[in-house]
Coordinates of C-alpha atoms in Angstrom, one line a residue:
Chain A
X1 CA 11.1 22.0 35.3
X2 CA 12.1 20.0 38.5
X3 CA 13.7 16.7 37.6
X4 CA 11.2 14.7 39.8
X5 CA 8.2 16.1 37.8
X6 CA 10.1 15.2 34.6
X7 CA 10.5 11.5 35.7
X8 CA 6.9 11.4 36.8
X9 CA 5.6 12.7 33.5
X10 CA 7.6 10.1 31.6
X11 CA 6.3 7.4 33.9
X12 CA 2.7 8.5 33.6
X13 CA 3.0 8.6 29.8
X14 CA 4.5 5.1 29.8
X15 CA 1.5 3.9 31.8
X16 CA -0.9 5.6 29.4
X17 CA 0.8 4.0 26.4
X18 CA 0.7 0.5 28.1
X19 CA -3.1 1.1 28.6
X20 CA -3.5 2.1 24.9
X21 CA -1.6 -1.0 23.7
X22 CA -3.6 -3.2 26.0
X23 CA -6.9 -1.7 24.8
X24 CA -5.9 -2.2 21.2
X25 CA -4.9 -5.8 21.8
X26 CA -8.2 -6.5 23.5
X27 CA -10.1 -4.8 20.7
X28 CA -8.0 -6.8 18.2
X29 CA -8.9 -10.1 19.9
X30 CA -12.6 -9.3 19.9
X31 CA -12.3 -8.3 16.2
X32 CA -10.6 -11.6 15.3
X33 CA -13.2 -13.6 17.2
X34 CA -16.1 -11.9 15.6
X35 CA -14.6 -12.2 12.1
X36 CA -13.8 -15.9 12.6
X37 CA -17.3 -16.7 13.7
X38 CA -19.1 -14.6 11.1
X39 CA -16.8 -15.4 8.2
X40 CA -18.5 -15.3 4.8
X41 CA -17.0 -16.5 1.5
X42 CA -15.1 -13.8 -0.4
X43 CA -15.6 -13.7 -4.2
X44 CA -13.2 -12.2 -6.7
X45 CA -14.3 -8.7 -7.6
X46 CA -16.2 -8.7 -10.9
X47 CA -17.3 -12.3 -10.5
X48 CA -20.6 -11.1 -12.2
X49 CA -18.6 -10.8 -15.4
X50 CA -16.4 -13.9 -15.2
X51 CA -18.4 -15.9 -17.8
X52 CA -18.4 -12.9 -20.1
X53 CA -14.6 -12.6 -19.8
X54 CA -14.3 -16.2 -21.2
X55 CA -16.2 -15.2 -24.3
X56 CA -14.4 -11.8 -24.8
X57 CA -10.8 -13.1 -24.2
X58 CA -9.4 -11.8 -27.5
X59 CA -11.3 -8.6 -27.7
X60 CA -9.3 -5.4 -27.4
X61 CA -12.2 -3.0 -26.5
X62 CA -15.8 -3.6 -25.6
X63 CA -18.6 -1.1 -25.1
X64 CA -20.3 -1.0 -21.7
X65 CA -23.8 0.5 -21.8
X66 CA -25.6 1.2 -18.6
X67 CA -28.2 3.4 -16.9
X68 CA -26.3 3.2 -13.6
X69 CA -24.8 6.3 -12.0
X70 CA -21.1 6.5 -12.8
X71 CA -20.3 9.7 -10.9
X72 CA -17.4 9.4 -8.4
X73 CA -19.7 9.9 -5.5
X74 CA -22.6 7.6 -6.3
X75 CA -21.3 5.0 -8.7
X76 CA -22.0 1.4 -7.6
X77 CA -18.7 0.1 -8.9
X78 CA -20.2 -2.2 -11.6
X79 CA -18.3 -0.8 -14.5
X80 CA -15.1 -0.8 -12.5
X81 CA -15.8 -4.4 -11.5
X82 CA -16.3 -5.1 -15.2
X83 CA -13.0 -3.4 -16.1
X84 CA -11.1 -5.3 -13.4
X85 CA -12.5 -8.7 -14.4
X86 CA -12.2 -8.2 -18.2
X87 CA -8.7 -6.6 -18.1
X88 CA -6.7 -6.4 -20.3
X89 CA -9.8 -5.8 -22.4
X90 CA -10.7 -2.1 -22.3
X91 CA -14.2 -1.3 -21.2
X92 CA -15.6 1.9 -22.7
X93 CA -18.5 3.2 -20.8
X94 CA -21.6 4.3 -22.7
X95 CA -19.9 3.9 -26.1
X96 CA -21.7 1.6 -28.5
X97 CA -19.1 1.9 -31.3
X98 CA -17.7 -1.5 -30.8
X99 CA -18.6 -5.0 -32.1
X100 CA -19.2 -6.5 -28.6
X101 CA -21.3 -4.6 -26.1
X102 CA -22.1 -5.4 -22.5
X103 CA -25.5 -4.1 -21.4
X104 CA -25.9 -3.6 -17.7
X105 CA -29.2 -2.0 -16.9
X106 CA -31.2 -1.9 -13.8
X107 CA -34.4 -2.4 -15.8
X108 CA -34.8 -5.4 -18.1
X109 CA -37.1 -3.5 -20.5
X110 CA -34.4 -0.8 -20.9
X111 CA -32.1 -3.5 -22.2
X112 CA -34.6 -4.4 -24.9
X113 CA -35.1 -0.8 -25.9
X114 CA -31.4 -0.1 -26.1
X115 CA -30.8 -3.2 -28.2
X116 CA -33.5 -2.0 -30.6
X117 CA -32.1 1.5 -30.7
X118 CA -28.5 0.4 -31.5
X119 CA -29.6 -2.6 -33.6
X120 CA -27.5 -5.1 -31.7
X121 CA -28.3 -8.7 -31.1
X122 CA -28.0 -10.3 -27.7
X123 CA -25.9 -13.4 -27.7
X124 CA -25.5 -14.2 -24.0
X125 CA -27.1 -13.3 -20.7
X126 CA -25.9 -14.5 -17.3
X127 CA -27.6 -15.0 -14.0
X128 CA -26.6 -11.4 -12.9
X129 CA -28.6 -9.8 -15.8
X130 CA -25.5 -8.8 -17.6
X131 CA -26.2 -9.0 -21.4
X132 CA -23.5 -9.5 -24.0
X133 CA -24.6 -8.2 -27.4
X134 CA -23.1 -8.3 -30.9
X135 CA -23.4 -5.3 -33.2
X136 CA -22.9 -5.8 -36.9
X137 CA -20.3 -3.4 -38.3
Chain B
X1 CA 8.2 -20.7 -2.4
X2 CA 9.0 -19.2 -5.8
X3 CA 7.1 -16.1 -4.7
X4 CA 9.8 -15.4 -2.0
X5 CA 12.7 -15.4 -4.5
X6 CA 12.1 -12.0 -6.1
X7 CA 11.6 -10.4 -2.7
X8 CA 14.8 -11.9 -1.4
X9 CA 16.7 -10.6 -4.4
X10 CA 15.2 -7.2 -3.7
X11 CA 16.4 -7.4 -0.1
X12 CA 20.0 -8.2 -1.2
X13 CA 20.0 -5.4 -3.8
X14 CA 18.8 -2.9 -1.3
X15 CA 21.3 -4.1 1.3
X16 CA 24.2 -3.6 -1.1
X17 CA 23.0 -0.1 -1.9
X18 CA 22.5 0.9 1.7
X19 CA 25.8 -0.6 2.9
X20 CA 27.6 1.0 0.1
X21 CA 26.2 4.5 0.9
X22 CA 26.8 4.0 4.7
X23 CA 30.2 2.5 4.5
X24 CA 31.9 5.7 5.7
X25 CA 29.3 6.4 8.3
X26 CA 30.6 6.2 11.8
X27 CA 27.2 5.9 13.5
X28 CA 26.3 2.7 15.2
X29 CA 23.2 1.5 13.4
X30 CA 21.6 -1.8 14.3
X31 CA 21.2 -4.7 11.9
X32 CA 17.5 -4.5 12.2
X33 CA 17.5 -0.9 11.2
X34 CA 19.7 -1.7 8.1
X35 CA 17.5 -4.6 7.2
X36 CA 14.3 -2.6 7.4
X37 CA 15.7 0.2 5.3
X38 CA 17.4 -2.1 2.8
X39 CA 14.3 -4.2 2.1
X40 CA 12.1 -1.2 1.2
X41 CA 14.8 0.4 -1.0
X42 CA 15.6 -2.8 -2.7
X43 CA 11.9 -3.4 -3.5
X44 CA 11.7 0.1 -5.0
X45 CA 14.9 -0.5 -7.0
X46 CA 13.6 -3.7 -8.5
X47 CA 10.2 -2.1 -9.1
X48 CA 11.8 0.7 -11.1
X49 CA 14.0 -1.6 -13.1
X50 CA 10.8 -3.6 -13.9
X51 CA 9.2 -0.3 -15.1
X52 CA 12.2 0.6 -17.3
X53 CA 12.4 -2.9 -18.7
X54 CA 8.7 -2.9 -19.6
X55 CA 9.2 0.4 -21.4
X56 CA 12.4 -0.5 -23.2
X57 CA 11.4 -3.9 -24.3
X58 CA 7.8 -2.9 -25.0
X59 CA 6.1 -5.3 -22.6
X60 CA 6.5 -7.4 -19.6
X61 CA 9.2 -10.1 -20.1
X62 CA 9.5 -11.8 -16.7
X63 CA 12.6 -13.9 -17.4
X64 CA 14.4 -10.9 -18.9
X65 CA 13.4 -8.7 -15.9
X66 CA 14.6 -11.5 -13.5
X67 CA 17.9 -11.8 -15.3
X68 CA 18.5 -8.1 -15.2
X69 CA 17.6 -7.7 -11.5
X70 CA 19.7 -10.8 -10.6
X71 CA 22.6 -9.4 -12.6
X72 CA 22.3 -6.0 -11.0
X73 CA 22.1 -7.6 -7.5
X74 CA 25.2 -9.7 -8.3
X75 CA 27.1 -6.7 -9.5
X76 CA 26.2 -4.7 -6.4
X77 CA 27.1 -7.7 -4.3
X78 CA 30.6 -8.0 -5.9
X79 CA 31.2 -4.3 -5.4
X80 CA 30.3 -4.5 -1.7
X81 CA 31.8 -7.7 -0.5
X82 CA 33.6 -5.9 2.4
X83 CA 30.5 -4.1 3.8
X84 CA 28.5 -7.3 3.4
X85 CA 31.0 -9.3 5.4
X86 CA 31.0 -6.6 8.1
X87 CA 27.2 -6.6 8.1
X88 CA 27.1 -10.4 8.5
X89 CA 29.6 -10.2 11.4
X90 CA 27.6 -7.5 13.1
X91 CA 24.3 -9.4 12.6
X92 CA 25.8 -12.6 14.2
X93 CA 27.1 -10.6 17.1
X94 CA 23.7 -9.0 17.7
X95 CA 21.9 -12.3 17.4
X96 CA 24.3 -13.9 19.9
X97 CA 23.8 -11.0 22.3
X98 CA 20.0 -11.1 21.9
X99 CA 19.7 -14.9 22.5
X100 CA 20.4 -14.3 26.2
X101 CA 18.0 -11.4 26.4
X102 CA 14.5 -12.3 27.7
X103 CA 13.0 -9.0 26.4
X104 CA 14.1 -9.9 22.9
X105 CA 12.6 -13.4 23.2
X106 CA 9.3 -12.1 24.5
X107 CA 9.1 -9.3 22.0
X108 CA 10.0 -11.6 19.1
X109 CA 7.4 -14.2 20.0
X110 CA 4.8 -11.5 20.3
X111 CA 5.7 -10.1 16.9
X112 CA 5.4 -13.6 15.4
X113 CA 1.9 -13.9 16.9
X114 CA 1.1 -10.6 15.3
X115 CA 2.4 -11.8 12.0
X116 CA -0.3 -14.5 12.0
X117 CA -2.8 -11.8 12.9
X118 CA -1.7 -9.7 9.9
X119 CA -2.0 -12.7 7.7
X120 CA -5.5 -13.4 9.0
X121 CA -6.5 -9.7 8.4
X122 CA -5.1 -10.0 4.8
X123 CA -7.2 -13.1 4.2
X124 CA -10.4 -11.2 5.1
X125 CA -9.9 -9.3 1.9
X126 CA -7.7 -11.4 -0.3
X127 CA -8.3 -9.2 -3.4
X128 CA -7.9 -6.0 -1.4
X129 CA -10.3 -3.2 -1.1
X130 CA -11.8 -0.9 -3.8
X131 CA -8.6 0.9 -5.0
X132 CA -6.7 -2.4 -5.0
X133 CA -8.8 -4.1 -7.6
X134 CA -10.2 -1.0 -9.4
X135 CA -6.7 0.6 -9.8
X136 CA -3.6 -1.2 -8.8
X137 CA -4.4 -4.8 -9.5
X138 CA -6.3 -3.9 -12.6
X139 CA -3.3 -2.1 -14.0
X140 CA -1.2 -5.0 -12.9
X141 CA -3.2 -7.2 -15.3
X142 CA -2.6 -4.8 -18.1
X143 CA 1.1 -4.9 -17.4
X144 CA 1.2 -8.7 -17.2
X145 CA -1.1 -9.6 -20.1
X146 CA -1.3 -6.8 -22.6
X147 CA 2.2 -7.0 -24.2
X148 CA 3.4 -3.8 -25.8
X149 CA -0.1 -2.3 -25.3
X150 CA 0.3 -2.1 -21.6
X151 CA 0.5 1.6 -22.0
X152 CA -3.3 1.6 -22.7
X153 CA -3.6 2.2 -18.9
X154 CA -2.5 5.8 -19.5
X155 CA -4.9 6.9 -22.2
X156 CA -7.5 4.4 -23.0
X157 CA -9.1 3.6 -19.7
X158 CA -11.9 5.5 -17.9
X159 CA -10.7 8.4 -15.8
X160 CA -12.1 6.6 -12.7
X161 CA -9.0 4.3 -13.0
X162 CA -6.8 7.3 -12.3
X163 CA -4.4 6.9 -15.3
X164 CA -2.0 9.6 -13.9
X165 CA -1.2 7.6 -10.8
X166 CA 2.4 6.4 -10.4
X167 CA 3.2 2.7 -10.9
X168 CA 5.5 1.7 -8.1
X169 CA 3.0 -0.7 -6.6
X170 CA 1.9 -2.5 -9.8
X171 CA 5.4 -2.8 -11.0
X172 CA 6.5 -4.1 -7.7
X173 CA 3.8 -6.8 -7.9
X174 CA 4.7 -7.6 -11.5
X175 CA 8.3 -8.1 -10.3
X176 CA 7.0 -10.3 -7.4
X177 CA 5.1 -12.5 -10.0
X178 CA 8.0 -12.9 -12.4
X179 CA 8.5 -16.5 -11.5
X180 CA 4.8 -17.1 -11.1
X181 CA 2.9 -14.9 -13.5
X182 CA -0.3 -16.9 -13.8
X183 CA -3.2 -14.5 -12.9
X184 CA -5.6 -14.4 -11.2
X185 CA -3.1 -14.9 -8.4
X186 CA -3.5 -12.8 -5.4
X187 CA -0.3 -13.8 -3.8
X188 CA 2.1 -11.1 -4.9
X189 CA -0.2 -8.1 -4.0
X190 CA -1.1 -9.7 -0.7
X191 CA 2.6 -10.5 0.0
X192 CA 3.6 -6.9 -0.8
X193 CA 1.0 -5.5 1.5
X194 CA 1.9 -7.8 4.4
X195 CA 5.6 -7.1 3.9
X196 CA 5.2 -3.3 3.9
X197 CA 3.0 -3.5 7.0
X198 CA 5.8 -5.3 8.8
X199 CA 8.6 -3.2 7.3
X200 CA 6.9 0.0 8.5
X201 CA 6.6 -1.3 12.0
X202 CA 10.2 -2.7 12.1
X203 CA 11.5 0.6 10.7
X204 CA 9.6 2.5 13.4
X205 CA 10.9 0.2 16.2
X206 CA 14.5 0.0 14.9
X207 CA 14.8 3.8 14.5
X208 CA 13.2 4.7 17.8
X209 CA 15.4 2.1 19.6
X210 CA 18.5 4.1 18.5
X211 CA 17.3 7.0 20.6
X212 CA 14.7 5.9 23.2
X213 CA 14.5 2.9 25.5
X214 CA 13.7 -0.3 23.6
X215 CA 10.6 -0.9 25.7
X216 CA 9.1 2.4 24.5
X217 CA 10.2 1.8 20.9
X218 CA 8.5 -1.6 21.1
X219 CA 5.3 -0.1 22.5
X220 CA 5.2 2.4 19.6
X221 CA 5.4 -0.4 17.1
X222 CA 2.8 -2.4 19.0
X223 CA 0.3 0.5 18.8
X224 CA 0.3 0.0 15.0
X225 CA 0.2 -3.8 14.9
X226 CA -2.3 -4.2 17.7
X227 CA -4.9 -1.8 16.2
X228 CA -7.2 -4.0 14.0
X229 CA -8.2 -1.0 11.8
X230 CA -4.6 -0.1 11.0
X231 CA -3.8 -3.7 10.1
X232 CA -6.9 -4.0 8.0
X233 CA -6.1 -0.9 6.1
X234 CA -2.5 -1.9 5.7
X235 CA -3.5 -5.2 4.1
X236 CA -6.0 -3.6 1.8
X237 CA -3.3 -3.8 -1.0
X238 CA -3.4 0.0 -1.5
X239 CA -0.3 2.0 -2.4
X240 CA -0.9 3.7 0.9
X241 CA 0.8 0.8 2.8
X242 CA 4.0 1.3 0.8
X243 CA 3.6 5.1 1.0
X244 CA 3.4 4.8 4.8
X245 CA 6.7 3.0 4.9
X246 CA 8.5 5.3 2.5
X247 CA 7.1 8.4 4.2
X248 CA 8.3 7.2 7.6
X249 CA 11.7 6.4 5.9
X250 CA 11.9 10.0 4.6
X251 CA 11.2 11.4 8.1
X252 CA 13.6 9.1 9.8
X253 CA 16.4 10.1 7.4
X254 CA 15.4 13.7 7.6
X255 CA 15.9 13.5 11.3
X256 CA 19.2 11.7 11.0
X257 CA 20.5 14.0 8.2
X258 CA 19.6 17.1 10.2
X259 CA 21.0 15.7 13.5
X260 CA 24.3 14.4 12.2
X261 CA 24.9 16.4 8.9
X262 CA 26.2 13.4 7.2
X263 CA 26.3 13.0 3.4
X264 CA 25.2 9.3 3.6
X265 CA 22.0 10.1 5.5
X266 CA 21.2 12.9 3.1
X267 CA 21.7 10.4 0.2
X268 CA 19.4 7.9 1.6
X269 CA 16.9 10.7 2.3
X270 CA 17.1 11.6 -1.4
X271 CA 16.5 8.0 -2.4
X272 CA 13.4 7.7 -0.2
X273 CA 12.0 10.9 -1.5
X274 CA 12.5 9.8 -5.1
X275 CA 10.8 6.5 -4.4
X276 CA 8.0 8.3 -2.6
X277 CA 7.3 10.4 -5.7
X278 CA 6.9 7.2 -7.8
X279 CA 4.5 5.7 -5.2
X280 CA 1.8 8.3 -5.1
X281 CA 1.4 11.8 -6.5
X282 CA 1.5 13.3 -3.0
X283 CA 5.2 12.2 -3.0
X284 CA 6.0 15.1 -5.3
X285 CA 4.6 17.7 -2.9
X286 CA 6.4 15.9 0.0
X287 CA 9.7 16.1 -1.9
X288 CA 9.3 19.8 -2.4
X289 CA 8.5 20.3 1.3
X290 CA 11.2 18.1 2.7
X291 CA 13.8 19.3 0.2
X292 CA 13.1 22.9 1.2
X293 CA 13.2 22.2 4.9
X294 CA 16.4 20.1 4.7
X295 CA 18.2 22.6 2.6
X296 CA 17.1 25.4 4.9
X297 CA 18.4 23.4 7.9
X298 CA 21.8 23.2 6.1
X299 CA 21.8 26.9 5.8
X300 CA 20.6 27.7 9.3
X301 CA 22.9 25.4 11.2
X302 CA 26.2 27.2 11.0
X303 CA 28.5 24.6 12.5
X304 CA 29.3 22.9 9.2
X305 CA 31.6 24.5 6.6
X306 CA 30.3 25.7 3.2
X307 CA 32.1 23.0 1.2
X308 CA 30.5 20.3 3.4
X309 CA 27.2 22.0 3.2
X310 CA 27.4 22.0 -0.7
X311 CA 28.6 18.4 -0.7
X312 CA 25.6 17.2 1.4
X313 CA 23.1 19.2 -0.7
X314 CA 24.6 17.8 -3.9
X315 CA 24.5 14.2 -2.7
X316 CA 20.9 14.7 -1.5
X317 CA 19.7 16.2 -4.7
X318 CA 21.7 13.8 -6.9
X319 CA 20.2 10.8 -5.0
X320 CA 16.7 12.2 -5.3
X321 CA 17.0 12.7 -9.1
X322 CA 18.5 9.3 -9.5
X323 CA 15.5 7.7 -7.7
X324 CA 13.0 10.1 -9.4
X325 CA 13.9 9.2 -13.0
X326 CA 11.0 6.8 -13.1
X327 CA 8.6 9.5 -11.9
X328 CA 10.0 11.9 -14.6
X329 CA 9.6 9.3 -17.3
X330 CA 6.1 8.5 -16.1
X331 CA 5.1 12.1 -16.4
X332 CA 5.8 11.9 -20.1
X333 CA 3.7 8.8 -20.5
X334 CA 0.7 9.5 -18.2
X335 CA -1.9 12.2 -18.6
X336 CA -2.2 15.1 -16.2
X337 CA -4.0 14.7 -12.9
X338 CA -7.5 15.9 -13.0
X339 CA -8.4 16.1 -9.3
X340 CA -5.6 18.1 -7.7
X341 CA -5.3 21.9 -8.2
X342 CA -7.2 21.9 -11.4
X343 CA -9.5 24.6 -12.6
X344 CA -8.1 27.1 -10.2
X345 CA -9.3 30.0 -12.4
X346 CA -12.8 28.7 -12.2
X347 CA -15.4 28.8 -9.4
X348 CA -14.0 27.3 -6.2
X349 CA -17.2 26.6 -4.3
X350 CA -15.4 25.2 -1.3
X351 CA -12.7 27.9 -0.9
X352 CA -14.5 29.6 2.0
X353 CA -15.2 29.3 5.7
X354 CA -17.9 26.6 5.1
X355 CA -15.2 24.5 3.3
X356 CA -12.8 24.8 6.3
X357 CA -15.6 23.9 8.7
X358 CA -16.4 20.8 6.6
X359 CA -12.8 19.7 6.6
X360 CA -12.6 20.3 10.4
X361 CA -15.7 18.3 10.9
X362 CA -14.4 15.3 9.1
X363 CA -11.0 15.5 10.8
X364 CA -12.6 15.6 14.2
X365 CA -14.9 12.7 13.3
X366 CA -11.9 10.6 12.2
X367 CA -9.9 11.4 15.4
X368 CA -13.0 10.3 17.5
X369 CA -13.7 7.3 15.3
X370 CA -13.8 4.2 17.6
X371 CA -11.9 2.2 15.1
X372 CA -8.7 4.0 16.1
X373 CA -9.3 3.0 19.7
X374 CA -8.0 6.4 21.1
X375 CA -4.7 6.3 19.3
X376 CA -5.2 9.7 17.9
X377 CA -6.4 11.1 21.2
X378 CA -3.2 9.9 22.9
X379 CA -1.2 11.1 19.9
X380 CA -2.7 14.6 20.2
X381 CA -2.1 14.5 24.0
X382 CA 1.6 13.6 23.5
X383 CA 1.9 16.4 20.9
X384 CA 0.3 19.0 23.1
X385 CA 2.4 18.0 26.2
X386 CA 5.5 18.1 24.0
X387 CA 4.9 21.4 22.2
X388 CA 8.1 23.1 23.5
X389 CA 10.1 20.1 22.3
X390 CA 8.5 20.1 18.9
X391 CA 10.7 23.1 18.0
X392 CA 13.9 21.5 19.3
X393 CA 16.9 21.7 17.0
X394 CA 16.6 18.1 15.8
X395 CA 12.8 17.9 15.7
X396 CA 11.7 21.2 14.1
X397 CA 12.1 20.0 10.5
X398 CA 9.7 17.2 11.1
X399 CA 7.3 19.5 12.9
X400 CA 7.5 22.1 10.1
X401 CA 6.9 19.3 7.5
X402 CA 3.8 18.0 9.2
X403 CA 2.3 21.4 9.7
X404 CA 3.1 22.4 6.1
X405 CA 1.7 19.2 4.7
X406 CA -1.5 19.7 6.6
X407 CA -1.8 23.2 5.1
X408 CA -1.2 21.8 1.6
X409 CA -3.8 19.1 2.1
X410 CA -6.3 21.8 3.4
X411 CA -5.6 23.8 0.2
X412 CA -6.1 20.8 -2.0
X413 CA -9.4 20.0 -0.3
X414 CA -10.6 23.6 -0.5
X415 CA -9.8 23.8 -4.2
X416 CA -11.9 20.7 -5.0
X417 CA -13.9 21.2 -8.2
X418 CA -14.4 17.8 -9.8
X419 CA -16.3 16.1 -7.0
X420 CA -18.3 16.6 -3.8
X421 CA -15.9 17.7 -1.0
X422 CA -17.8 15.8 1.7
X423 CA -17.5 12.5 -0.3
X424 CA -13.8 13.3 -1.0
X425 CA -13.1 13.8 2.7
X426 CA -15.0 10.7 3.7
X427 CA -12.9 8.7 1.2
X428 CA -9.5 10.1 1.8
X429 CA -9.2 11.4 5.4
X430 CA -9.1 7.8 6.9
X431 CA -6.3 6.9 4.5
X432 CA -4.4 10.1 5.4
X433 CA -4.7 9.2 9.1
X434 CA -3.5 5.7 8.3
X435 CA -0.3 6.7 6.5
X436 CA 0.5 9.5 9.0
X437 CA 0.2 7.3 12.0
X438 CA 3.7 5.8 12.2
X439 CA 5.1 9.3 11.5
X440 CA 3.0 10.7 14.4
X441 CA 4.2 7.9 16.7
X442 CA 7.8 8.5 15.6
X443 CA 7.8 12.2 16.5
X444 CA 5.8 12.0 19.7
X445 CA 7.8 9.1 21.1
X446 CA 11.1 10.8 20.1
X447 CA 10.2 14.1 21.9
X448 CA 9.1 12.4 25.1
X449 CA 11.4 9.5 25.6
X450 CA 14.6 10.4 23.9
X451 CA 17.6 9.5 26.0
X452 CA 20.2 12.2 27.0
X453 CA 21.0 13.9 23.7
X454 CA 24.7 14.2 24.8
X455 CA 24.9 10.4 24.8
X456 CA 23.6 10.0 21.2
X457 CA 25.4 7.2 19.3

């Protein structure tokens, strides 16, 4: 390859890279401006379970009963949020073998039916419709 | 302030290890290069020592871990007083030479501005994204607060929490919090993600500037830092950020080891690979690939003698196994992975042409995604224009690695059985592009802008 062409290719690529960096910097500035103007408060993940965590501090394992989809593709993260907030308490999904149970249902009447079915007593409910129930051994 | 202390101790430990390994190396390596390599290796060393302490002493004991890591660092320091003095002298000389250089001033000021930008991006998601709180920081809480039962993370949590995943990142954050363990504290995970974002870019710049004009090396690093999507993903507190850095380190030292056939570079390559395997499960596959390629290169390149060849191979493998002890121990504690190469005897519904087309569709969508601001278009352009150079004597190992890794990823995707492939691709392809970006920039800039090979330092 003639040496002139080699130099030109390197020069052209350098210009292309300058253009790319400049474009990214401009895009970055626009992003920063838009995020600064539209900034919303960020809450700790699992804030819906924070008050329940204060009650369950000493518990090793709690049951988590739900009618939500917990498949990898469609789960809405609620039980993972619960696990994060309640850690190091272990959250056992759809297992009512434990004394303390968290009921997280999309339908309030489903909560009542489930409580009757497993003979558990609700002891706390928060503003996010998460119910903490106690099951007699 | 107390948050910085563990990170500084890690840096010193890593510096001692790197200087010790490189003490007989005749190559001229810049201080910035040594710093960017040392910091990452030091953090990994302290993370692994935290892991072993947590196992041996049945729980997280921050002061004990601090004492052990400080003692280890002090011991390494005492054993490497000479190399440390030489490094300090070299650093002072380079700083004095740089003070008069306008390019260095301008570049440094721009980097500092970008550091504020990285900090801003991190503050947009102070608890990280999904995997950060659902996996890594959740496991961190178990390590910090569950005493001897911290091992519950392996067998008692829901499989969604990926109990088989390696623990480099949570152990690193646990080490970062040893003087400040009150949780919920987001500082250590955020600090780690910001640090690895910077280290990856500094490693890219400092390595490339050994071989290509500094302006081009600087532009390569700016491509990463200027892209808001890259910075956002880097500060998401995923293990991917550390993985990006260690993968780049592996490729850098693969290049150096193949180029110069020196035992010291092969040793550090082994260390990086060992650390990579403790960072994410993909690290094990990458070790097998890079080890095969490196050992093959030792056989193919006939200019070194057999004893030297064996010496280099032994140091490489020895260093890898030294760094991979944590991974090996973890495999005895953690359950098997349930997503990768499982159920191969069963029905593989995606192992067909439709599966390949689906993978291709997602890859093309990612390349064309406006969030990357044409970075991958230019990367592909540079790759295509440099095809003859990709098989050059010093470059072919990296080319072969990237192609082989792509084939392995394709195979893993096509053998998906436990979830929907489209969802899996949507979740993972952006992250693969993220952690491969510095590697792509490294190889493309190297092939196009490398100075006369005869004048290599």
